[in-house]
CSV table of C-alpha atoms and ligand atoms in Angstrom, one decimal:
chain,number,residue,atom,x,y,z
A,1,MET,CA,0.5,-26.1,12.3
A,2,VAL,CA,2.6,-25.5,9.2
A,3,ASN,CA,2.5,-22.1,7.5
A,4,ILE,CA,3.5,-22.0,3.8
A,5,LEU,CA,5.9,-19.2,2.9
A,6,ASP,CA,4.2,-18.1,-0.2
A,7,GLY,CA,6.9,-16.6,-2.4
A,8,LYS,CA,4.6,-16.3,-5.4
A,9,ARG,CA,2.1,-14.1,-3.4
A,10,VAL,CA,4.8,-12.0,-1.8
A,11,ALA,CA,6.7,-11.5,-5.1
A,12,ALA,CA,3.4,-10.3,-6.7
A,13,GLU,CA,3.0,-7.9,-3.8
A,14,ILE,CA,6.5,-6.5,-4.2
A,15,ARG,CA,6.1,-6.3,-8.0
A,16,ALA,CA,3.0,-4.1,-7.4
A,17,GLU,CA,5.1,-1.8,-5.1
A,18,LEU,CA,7.9,-1.6,-7.7
A,19,ARG,CA,5.4,-0.8,-10.5
A,20,ALA,CA,4.2,2.1,-8.4
A,21,GLU,CA,7.8,3.2,-7.8
A,22,VAL,CA,8.6,3.1,-11.6
A,23,GLU,CA,5.3,5.0,-12.4
A,24,THR,CA,6.3,7.7,-10.0
A,25,LEU,CA,9.7,8.0,-11.7
A,26,LYS,CA,8.1,8.3,-15.1
A,27,ALA,CA,5.5,10.8,-13.7
A,28,GLN,CA,8.5,12.9,-12.6
A,29,GLY,CA,9.7,12.9,-16.2
A,30,LYS,CA,12.5,10.5,-15.6
A,31,ARG,CA,13.3,7.5,-17.8
A,32,ALA,CA,12.4,3.9,-16.7
A,33,PRO,CA,15.2,1.8,-15.3
A,34,LYS,CA,16.8,-0.6,-17.8
A,35,LEU,CA,18.1,-4.1,-17.4
A,36,ALA,CA,20.1,-6.1,-19.9
A,37,ILE,CA,20.4,-9.9,-19.8
A,38,VAL,CA,23.4,-11.5,-21.6
A,39,LEU,CA,22.6,-14.9,-22.8
A,40,VAL,CA,25.3,-17.1,-24.4
A,41,GLY,CA,24.0,-20.2,-26.4
A,42,ASN,CA,20.6,-21.7,-26.0
A,43,ASN,CA,20.5,-23.7,-22.8
A,44,PRO,CA,16.8,-24.6,-22.4
A,45,ALA,CA,16.7,-23.9,-18.7
A,46,SER,CA,18.4,-20.6,-19.2
A,47,GLU,CA,15.9,-19.7,-21.9
A,48,VAL,CA,13.1,-20.3,-19.4
A,49,TYR,CA,14.8,-18.2,-16.7
A,50,VAL,CA,15.5,-15.3,-19.1
A,51,ALA,CA,11.9,-15.4,-20.4
A,52,ASN,CA,10.6,-15.2,-16.8
A,53,LYS,CA,12.9,-12.3,-16.0
A,54,LEU,CA,11.8,-10.3,-19.1
A,55,LYS,CA,8.2,-10.9,-18.2
A,56,ALA,CA,8.7,-9.7,-14.6
A,57,CYS,CA,10.4,-6.6,-15.8
A,58,ALA,CA,7.6,-5.8,-18.2
A,59,GLU,CA,5.1,-6.2,-15.4
A,60,VAL,CA,6.8,-3.5,-13.3
A,61,GLY,CA,7.7,-1.1,-16.2
A,62,ILE,CA,11.5,-1.8,-16.1
A,63,GLU,CA,12.8,-1.8,-19.7
A,64,ALA,CA,14.6,-5.1,-20.4
A,65,GLN,CA,16.5,-6.5,-23.2
A,66,ALA,CA,18.1,-9.9,-23.8
A,67,ILE,CA,21.4,-9.7,-25.7
A,68,ARG,CA,22.2,-13.1,-27.3
A,69,TYR,CA,25.5,-14.4,-28.3
A,70,PRO,CA,26.3,-17.7,-30.1
A,71,MET,CA,27.6,-20.7,-28.1
A,72,ASP,CA,31.0,-20.4,-29.7
A,73,ILE,CA,31.7,-16.8,-28.8
A,74,THR,CA,35.3,-16.4,-27.5
A,75,GLU,CA,36.0,-15.2,-24.0
A,76,HIS,CA,37.9,-12.3,-25.5
A,77,THR,CA,34.9,-11.1,-27.5
A,78,LEU,CA,32.5,-11.6,-24.6
A,79,LEU,CA,34.8,-9.5,-22.4
A,80,ASN,CA,34.6,-6.7,-25.1
A,81,GLU,CA,30.8,-6.9,-25.0
A,82,ILE,CA,30.9,-6.6,-21.2
A,83,ALA,CA,33.1,-3.5,-21.5
A,84,LYS,CA,30.5,-2.0,-23.9
A,85,LEU,CA,27.7,-2.7,-21.4
A,86,ASN,CA,29.8,-1.1,-18.6
A,87,ASN,CA,30.0,2.1,-20.7
A,88,ASP,CA,26.4,2.2,-21.9
A,89,ALA,CA,24.8,4.9,-19.9
A,90,SER,CA,21.3,3.8,-21.0
A,91,ILE,CA,21.7,0.5,-19.1
A,92,ASP,CA,21.4,0.6,-15.3
A,93,GLY,CA,22.2,-3.0,-14.6
A,94,TYR,CA,22.8,-6.2,-16.4
A,95,ILE,CA,23.3,-9.9,-15.7
A,96,VAL,CA,25.2,-12.6,-17.4
A,97,GLN,CA,22.9,-15.7,-17.4
A,98,LEU,CA,24.8,-18.7,-16.0
A,99,PRO,CA,26.0,-21.3,-16.8
A,100,LEU,CA,28.4,-20.1,-19.5
A,101,PRO,CA,29.9,-22.6,-22.0
A,102,GLU,CA,32.9,-24.5,-20.6
A,103,HIS,CA,35.5,-22.7,-22.7
A,104,ILE,CA,34.6,-19.3,-21.0
A,105,ASN,CA,36.0,-18.5,-17.6
A,106,GLU,CA,33.1,-17.6,-15.5
A,107,THR,CA,35.2,-15.8,-12.9
A,108,ALA,CA,36.9,-13.7,-15.5
A,109,ILE,CA,33.5,-12.6,-17.0
A,110,LEU,CA,31.8,-11.9,-13.7
A,111,SER,CA,34.9,-9.9,-12.5
A,112,ALA,CA,34.7,-7.7,-15.5
A,113,ILE,CA,31.2,-6.5,-14.7
A,114,ASP,CA,31.1,-2.9,-13.3
A,115,TYR,CA,29.9,-3.6,-9.7
A,116,ARG,CA,27.5,-0.7,-9.9
A,117,LYS,CA,25.7,-2.5,-12.7
A,118,ASP,CA,26.1,-5.9,-11.2
A,119,VAL,CA,22.4,-6.6,-10.4
A,120,ASP,CA,23.1,-10.3,-9.7
A,121,GLY,CA,25.5,-9.2,-7.0
A,122,LEU,CA,28.2,-11.6,-8.0
A,123,THR,CA,31.2,-9.5,-8.7
A,124,PRO,CA,34.1,-9.7,-6.2
A,125,GLU,CA,33.5,-6.1,-5.4
A,126,ASN,CA,29.9,-6.5,-4.4
A,127,VAL,CA,30.6,-9.8,-2.5
A,128,GLY,CA,33.4,-8.1,-0.6
A,129,ARG,CA,31.3,-5.1,0.2
A,130,THR,CA,28.5,-7.4,1.5
A,131,VAL,CA,31.0,-9.3,3.7
A,132,GLN,CA,32.2,-6.0,5.1
A,133,GLY,CA,28.7,-4.8,5.8
A,134,LEU,CA,29.0,-2.0,3.3
A,135,PRO,CA,26.1,-1.0,1.0
A,136,SER,CA,26.2,-3.4,-1.9
A,137,ILE,CA,24.1,-5.1,-4.4
A,138,ILE,CA,23.2,-8.4,-2.8
A,139,SER,CA,23.0,-11.7,-4.7
A,140,ALA,CA,19.3,-12.1,-5.8
A,141,THR,CA,18.4,-15.4,-4.2
A,142,PRO,CA,19.8,-14.6,-0.7
A,143,ARG,CA,18.2,-11.1,-1.0
A,144,GLY,CA,14.9,-12.7,-1.9
A,145,ILE,CA,15.0,-15.2,1.0
A,146,ARG,CA,15.8,-12.4,3.5
A,147,GLU,CA,12.9,-10.4,2.2
A,148,LEU,CA,10.6,-13.5,2.4
A,149,LEU,CA,11.6,-14.0,6.1
A,150,ALA,CA,11.1,-10.3,6.8
A,151,ARG,CA,7.6,-10.2,5.2
A,152,TYR,CA,6.5,-13.1,7.4
A,153,ASN,CA,8.1,-11.4,10.4
A,154,ILE,CA,10.4,-14.3,11.0
A,155,GLN,CA,13.2,-13.1,13.2
A,156,THR,CA,16.8,-14.3,12.7
A,157,ALA,CA,18.5,-12.5,15.5
A,158,GLY,CA,20.1,-15.0,17.9
A,159,LYS,CA,18.7,-18.0,16.0
A,160,HIS,CA,20.8,-20.9,14.8
A,161,VAL,CA,20.6,-21.1,11.1
A,162,VAL,CA,22.0,-24.0,9.1
A,163,VAL,CA,22.7,-23.2,5.5
A,164,ILE,CA,23.3,-26.3,3.3
A,165,GLY,CA,25.4,-25.4,0.3
A,166,ARG,CA,28.4,-23.2,-0.1
A,167,SER,CA,28.0,-21.8,-3.7
A,168,ASN,CA,29.0,-18.2,-4.5
A,169,ILE,CA,25.4,-17.6,-5.7
A,170,VAL,CA,23.4,-18.9,-2.8
A,171,GLY,CA,25.1,-20.6,0.2
A,172,LYS,CA,28.0,-18.2,0.9
A,173,PRO,CA,26.2,-14.9,0.5
A,174,MET,CA,23.2,-16.2,2.4
A,175,ALA,CA,25.3,-17.2,5.4
A,176,ILE,CA,27.0,-13.8,5.3
A,177,LEU,CA,23.7,-11.9,5.3
A,178,LEU,CA,22.3,-13.9,8.2
A,179,MET,CA,25.3,-13.6,10.4
A,180,GLN,CA,26.2,-10.0,9.8
A,181,ARG,CA,25.3,-7.1,12.1
A,182,PRO,CA,22.2,-5.6,10.4
A,183,TYR,CA,22.4,-2.3,8.6
A,184,LEU,CA,19.4,-2.4,6.4
A,185,SER,CA,15.8,-2.3,7.3
A,186,LEU,CA,13.0,-3.8,5.3
A,187,PRO,CA,9.3,-2.7,5.3
A,188,GLY,CA,7.4,-4.0,8.3
A,189,MET,CA,10.5,-5.1,10.2
A,190,SER,CA,13.0,-3.5,12.5
A,191,ALA,CA,16.6,-3.6,11.3
A,192,SER,CA,17.7,-5.5,14.4
A,193,ALA,CA,15.5,-8.4,13.5
A,194,LEU,CA,17.5,-9.2,10.4
A,195,GLY,CA,20.9,-10.8,10.5
A,196,ASP,CA,22.5,-11.4,13.9
A,197,ALA,CA,22.0,-15.2,13.5
A,198,THR,CA,24.5,-17.9,14.5
A,199,VAL,CA,25.2,-19.6,11.2
A,200,THR,CA,26.5,-23.0,10.4
A,201,ILE,CA,27.4,-23.7,6.8
A,202,CYS,CA,27.3,-27.3,5.6
A,203,HIS,CA,28.4,-28.8,2.3
A,204,SER,CA,29.1,-32.1,0.6
A,205,LYS,CA,32.0,-33.0,3.0
A,206,THR,CA,30.1,-32.2,6.2
A,207,GLN,CA,30.0,-35.0,8.7
A,208,ASP,CA,26.7,-35.9,10.2
A,209,LEU,CA,24.5,-33.4,8.5
A,210,ALA,CA,21.4,-34.7,10.2
A,211,ALA,CA,22.7,-34.0,13.7
A,212,ILE,CA,23.7,-30.5,12.8
A,213,CYS,CA,20.3,-29.8,11.1
A,214,ARG,CA,18.4,-31.1,14.2
A,215,THR,CA,19.9,-28.2,16.2
A,216,ALA,CA,18.7,-25.6,13.7
A,217,ASP,CA,15.9,-23.0,14.2
A,218,ILE,CA,16.0,-22.2,10.5
A,219,ILE,CA,17.3,-24.5,7.7
A,220,ILE,CA,18.1,-23.1,4.3
A,221,VAL,CA,18.8,-25.9,1.7
A,222,ALA,CA,20.6,-25.0,-1.5
A,223,ALA,CA,22.3,-28.3,-2.6
A,224,GLY,CA,20.5,-29.4,-5.8
A,225,SER,CA,19.7,-32.8,-4.4
A,226,PRO,CA,16.0,-34.0,-4.2
A,227,LYS,CA,14.8,-35.1,-0.8
A,228,LEU,CA,18.2,-34.3,0.9
A,229,LEU,CA,16.4,-32.8,3.9
A,230,THR,CA,14.2,-35.4,5.5
A,231,ALA,CA,11.8,-35.2,8.5
A,232,GLU,CA,14.3,-36.9,10.8
A,233,MET,CA,16.7,-34.0,10.2
A,234,VAL,CA,14.3,-31.3,11.3
A,235,LYS,CA,13.5,-30.2,14.8
A,236,GLU,CA,9.8,-29.6,15.6
A,237,GLY,CA,8.8,-26.0,14.7
A,238,ALA,CA,11.9,-25.2,12.6
A,239,VAL,CA,11.6,-22.8,9.6
A,240,VAL,CA,12.6,-24.6,6.3
A,241,ILE,CA,13.6,-22.7,3.2
A,242,ASP,CA,14.0,-24.9,0.1
A,243,VAL,CA,16.2,-23.3,-2.6
A,244,GLY,CA,16.7,-26.4,-4.7
A,245,ILE,CA,15.2,-26.7,-8.2
A,246,ASN,CA,15.5,-30.3,-9.5
A,247,ARG,CA,13.9,-31.7,-12.6
A,248,VAL,CA,12.8,-35.3,-11.8
A,249,GLU,CA,11.1,-37.7,-14.1
A,250,ILE,CA,7.5,-38.6,-13.3
A,251,THR,CA,7.5,-42.4,-13.2
A,252,ASN,CA,4.7,-44.4,-14.9
A,253,ASN,CA,3.5,-41.3,-16.6
A,254,GLN,CA,5.0,-41.4,-20.1
A,255,SER,CA,2.8,-39.6,-22.5
A,256,PRO,CA,1.0,-42.2,-24.5
A,257,ILE,CA,0.6,-39.8,-27.4
A,258,THR,CA,4.1,-38.4,-27.8
A,259,ASN,CA,5.9,-41.2,-26.1
A,260,THR,CA,8.0,-38.7,-24.3
A,261,LYS,CA,9.1,-38.6,-20.7
A,262,ARG,CA,7.4,-36.1,-18.3
A,263,PHE,CA,9.2,-34.1,-15.6
A,264,ARG,CA,8.3,-32.1,-12.6
A,265,LEU,CA,10.2,-29.6,-10.5
A,266,VAL,CA,11.0,-30.6,-6.9
A,267,GLY,CA,13.2,-28.9,-4.3
A,268,ASP,CA,15.8,-30.3,-1.9
A,269,VAL,CA,13.3,-31.0,0.9
A,270,ASP,CA,11.1,-34.0,1.4
A,271,PHE,CA,8.2,-31.6,1.6
A,272,GLU,CA,5.5,-34.1,2.3
A,273,HIS,CA,7.2,-35.4,5.5
A,274,VAL,CA,9.0,-32.3,6.6
A,275,ALA,CA,6.1,-29.9,6.3
A,276,PRO,CA,4.1,-31.3,9.3
A,277,LYS,CA,7.1,-30.7,11.6
A,278,ALA,CA,8.0,-27.2,10.3
A,279,SER,CA,6.5,-24.0,11.6
A,280,TYR,CA,7.0,-22.4,8.2
A,281,ILE,CA,8.2,-23.9,4.9
A,282,THR,CA,8.6,-22.8,1.3
A,283,PRO,CA,7.0,-24.9,-1.5
A,284,VAL,CA,8.8,-25.7,-4.8
A,285,PRO,CA,7.7,-24.2,-7.1
A,286,GLY,CA,6.3,-21.0,-5.7
A,287,GLY,CA,8.7,-20.3,-2.8
A,288,VAL,CA,12.2,-19.0,-3.3
A,289,GLY,CA,12.1,-19.0,-7.2
A,290,PRO,CA,9.7,-16.0,-7.6
A,291,MET,CA,11.5,-14.1,-4.8
A,292,THR,CA,14.8,-14.5,-6.7
A,293,ILE,CA,13.3,-12.8,-9.8
A,294,VAL,CA,11.7,-10.0,-7.8
A,295,SER,CA,15.1,-9.4,-6.1
A,296,LEU,CA,16.6,-8.9,-9.5
A,297,LEU,CA,14.0,-6.2,-10.2
A,298,GLN,CA,14.8,-4.5,-6.8
A,299,ASN,CA,18.5,-4.7,-7.5
A,300,THR,CA,17.9,-3.0,-10.9
A,301,ILE,CA,15.9,-0.2,-9.4
A,302,GLN,CA,18.6,0.1,-6.7
A,303,ALA,CA,21.3,0.5,-9.3
A,304,TYR,CA,19.2,3.1,-11.2
A,305,ASN,CA,18.6,5.1,-8.0
A,306,GLU,CA,22.2,5.0,-6.8
A,307,HIS,CA,24.1,5.6,-10.0
A,308,SER,CA,22.1,6.6,-13.0
A,309,ARG,CA,20.7,10.0,-12.2
B,1,LIG,P1,25.9,-25.6,-6.5
B,1,LIG,O1,25.9,-26.9,-7.2
B,1,LIG,O2,26.9,-24.6,-7.0
B,1,LIG,O3,26.2,-25.9,-5.0
B,1,LIG,C1,25.6,-26.9,-4.3
B,1,LIG,C2,26.2,-27.0,-2.9
B,1,LIG,O4,25.5,-28.0,-2.2
B,1,LIG,C3,27.7,-27.3,-2.8
B,1,LIG,O5,28.3,-26.4,-2.0
B,1,LIG,C4,27.7,-28.7,-2.2
B,1,LIG,O6,28.8,-28.9,-1.4
B,1,LIG,C5,26.4,-28.8,-1.5
B,1,LIG,N1,25.9,-30.1,-1.4
B,1,LIG,C6,25.6,-30.9,-2.5
B,1,LIG,N2,25.1,-32.1,-2.1
B,1,LIG,C7,25.2,-32.1,-0.7
B,1,LIG,C8,24.9,-33.0,0.3
B,1,LIG,N3,24.4,-34.2,0.0
B,1,LIG,N4,25.0,-32.7,1.6
B,1,LIG,C9,25.5,-31.4,1.9
B,1,LIG,N5,25.8,-30.5,1.0
B,1,LIG,C10,25.6,-30.8,-0.3
B,1,LIG,O7,24.4,-25.1,-6.5
B,1,LIG,P2,23.7,-23.7,-6.3
B,1,LIG,O8,24.0,-22.9,-7.5
B,1,LIG,O9,24.0,-23.1,-5.0
B,1,LIG,O10,22.2,-24.2,-6.4
B,1,LIG,C11,21.7,-25.1,-5.4
B,1,LIG,C12,20.3,-25.5,-5.8
B,1,LIG,O11,19.5,-24.3,-5.8
B,1,LIG,C13,20.2,-26.0,-7.2
B,1,LIG,O12,19.1,-27.0,-7.3
B,1,LIG,C14,19.8,-24.8,-8.1
B,1,LIG,O13,19.0,-25.1,-9.2
B,1,LIG,C15,18.9,-24.1,-7.1
B,1,LIG,N6,18.8,-22.6,-7.2
B,1,LIG,C16,17.6,-22.1,-7.1
B,1,LIG,C17,17.4,-20.7,-7.2
B,1,LIG,C18,16.0,-20.2,-7.0
B,1,LIG,O14,15.8,-19.0,-7.3
B,1,LIG,N7,15.1,-21.0,-6.4
B,1,LIG,C19,18.5,-19.9,-7.4
B,1,LIG,C20,19.8,-20.5,-7.5
B,1,LIG,C21,19.9,-21.8,-7.4
């Protein structure tokens, strides 16, 4: 029987824990942790993500501030603003909301972030430290997925995990976390149960993705392609984690009043047909998404605890 990995519920549980942690800090006379979010331009999807992040911070008592810049800001000016954030002692961590406009070199911007404040875990320093198994700030989505697996007591040691997608944000750091020798322990789970997986990374040039997926105990899909993972690709009892967020048009459902198209969010998994074969599966929405946001909060408190006192 399939079990839903309820990211929405687990994220709410973690937010309650974080709220208690922040309240304890304040009761000790310390200031609240502070997050800044750099937003360039007004990409509608980014606006929604930023609003959700600000709301989540408010819920746990983390101070949060969106810093907005116009679409035509130069790379040089943005780098200067990044330098100011690096030197601002009142800010524990910050993120640069992606994507950036095309005229700005994303790598140059991310590389300029002080890794101690890099609560998205995307600087070369943090990624390198993660690869070497050193304490680091871990990219939010992989951290959230690992936490979700841990809270459902799903062991990864010795399992074959297939990660579909090789992005710097999800696929690559996810694969590293799963294959590495564990050094962190999470509540309710022994350290040895996390990591230690045998990982296969697949991408758009992979030959016979279906055959590889059929050998997986755990499949993590982060491709941005609706219904990429079908039931025929999944072995009975596999754990399926759907990272994808795709906006698809609802057919035959045009609003008669506004005459506008309607959309809904779907993942990368053909949920309806895969769910009956899976032992555990994340829904979209309500699976990985809320875990990603809560990881950002955890990373901010981590940065505060490690560097700001
Ligand atoms: P990306 O576009 O940077 O990378 C996609 C990867 O998938 C690439 O490595 C590509 O090779 C691979 N891929 C694409 N089509 C494939 C196919 N047919 N077969 C095999 N591999 C294929 O994307 P990303 O930033 O990693 O995001 C992936 C998806 O996850 C997107 O839908 C994104 O919106 C979503 N996302 C969700 C969260 C969340 O919190 N839920 C966070 C980040 C990204």
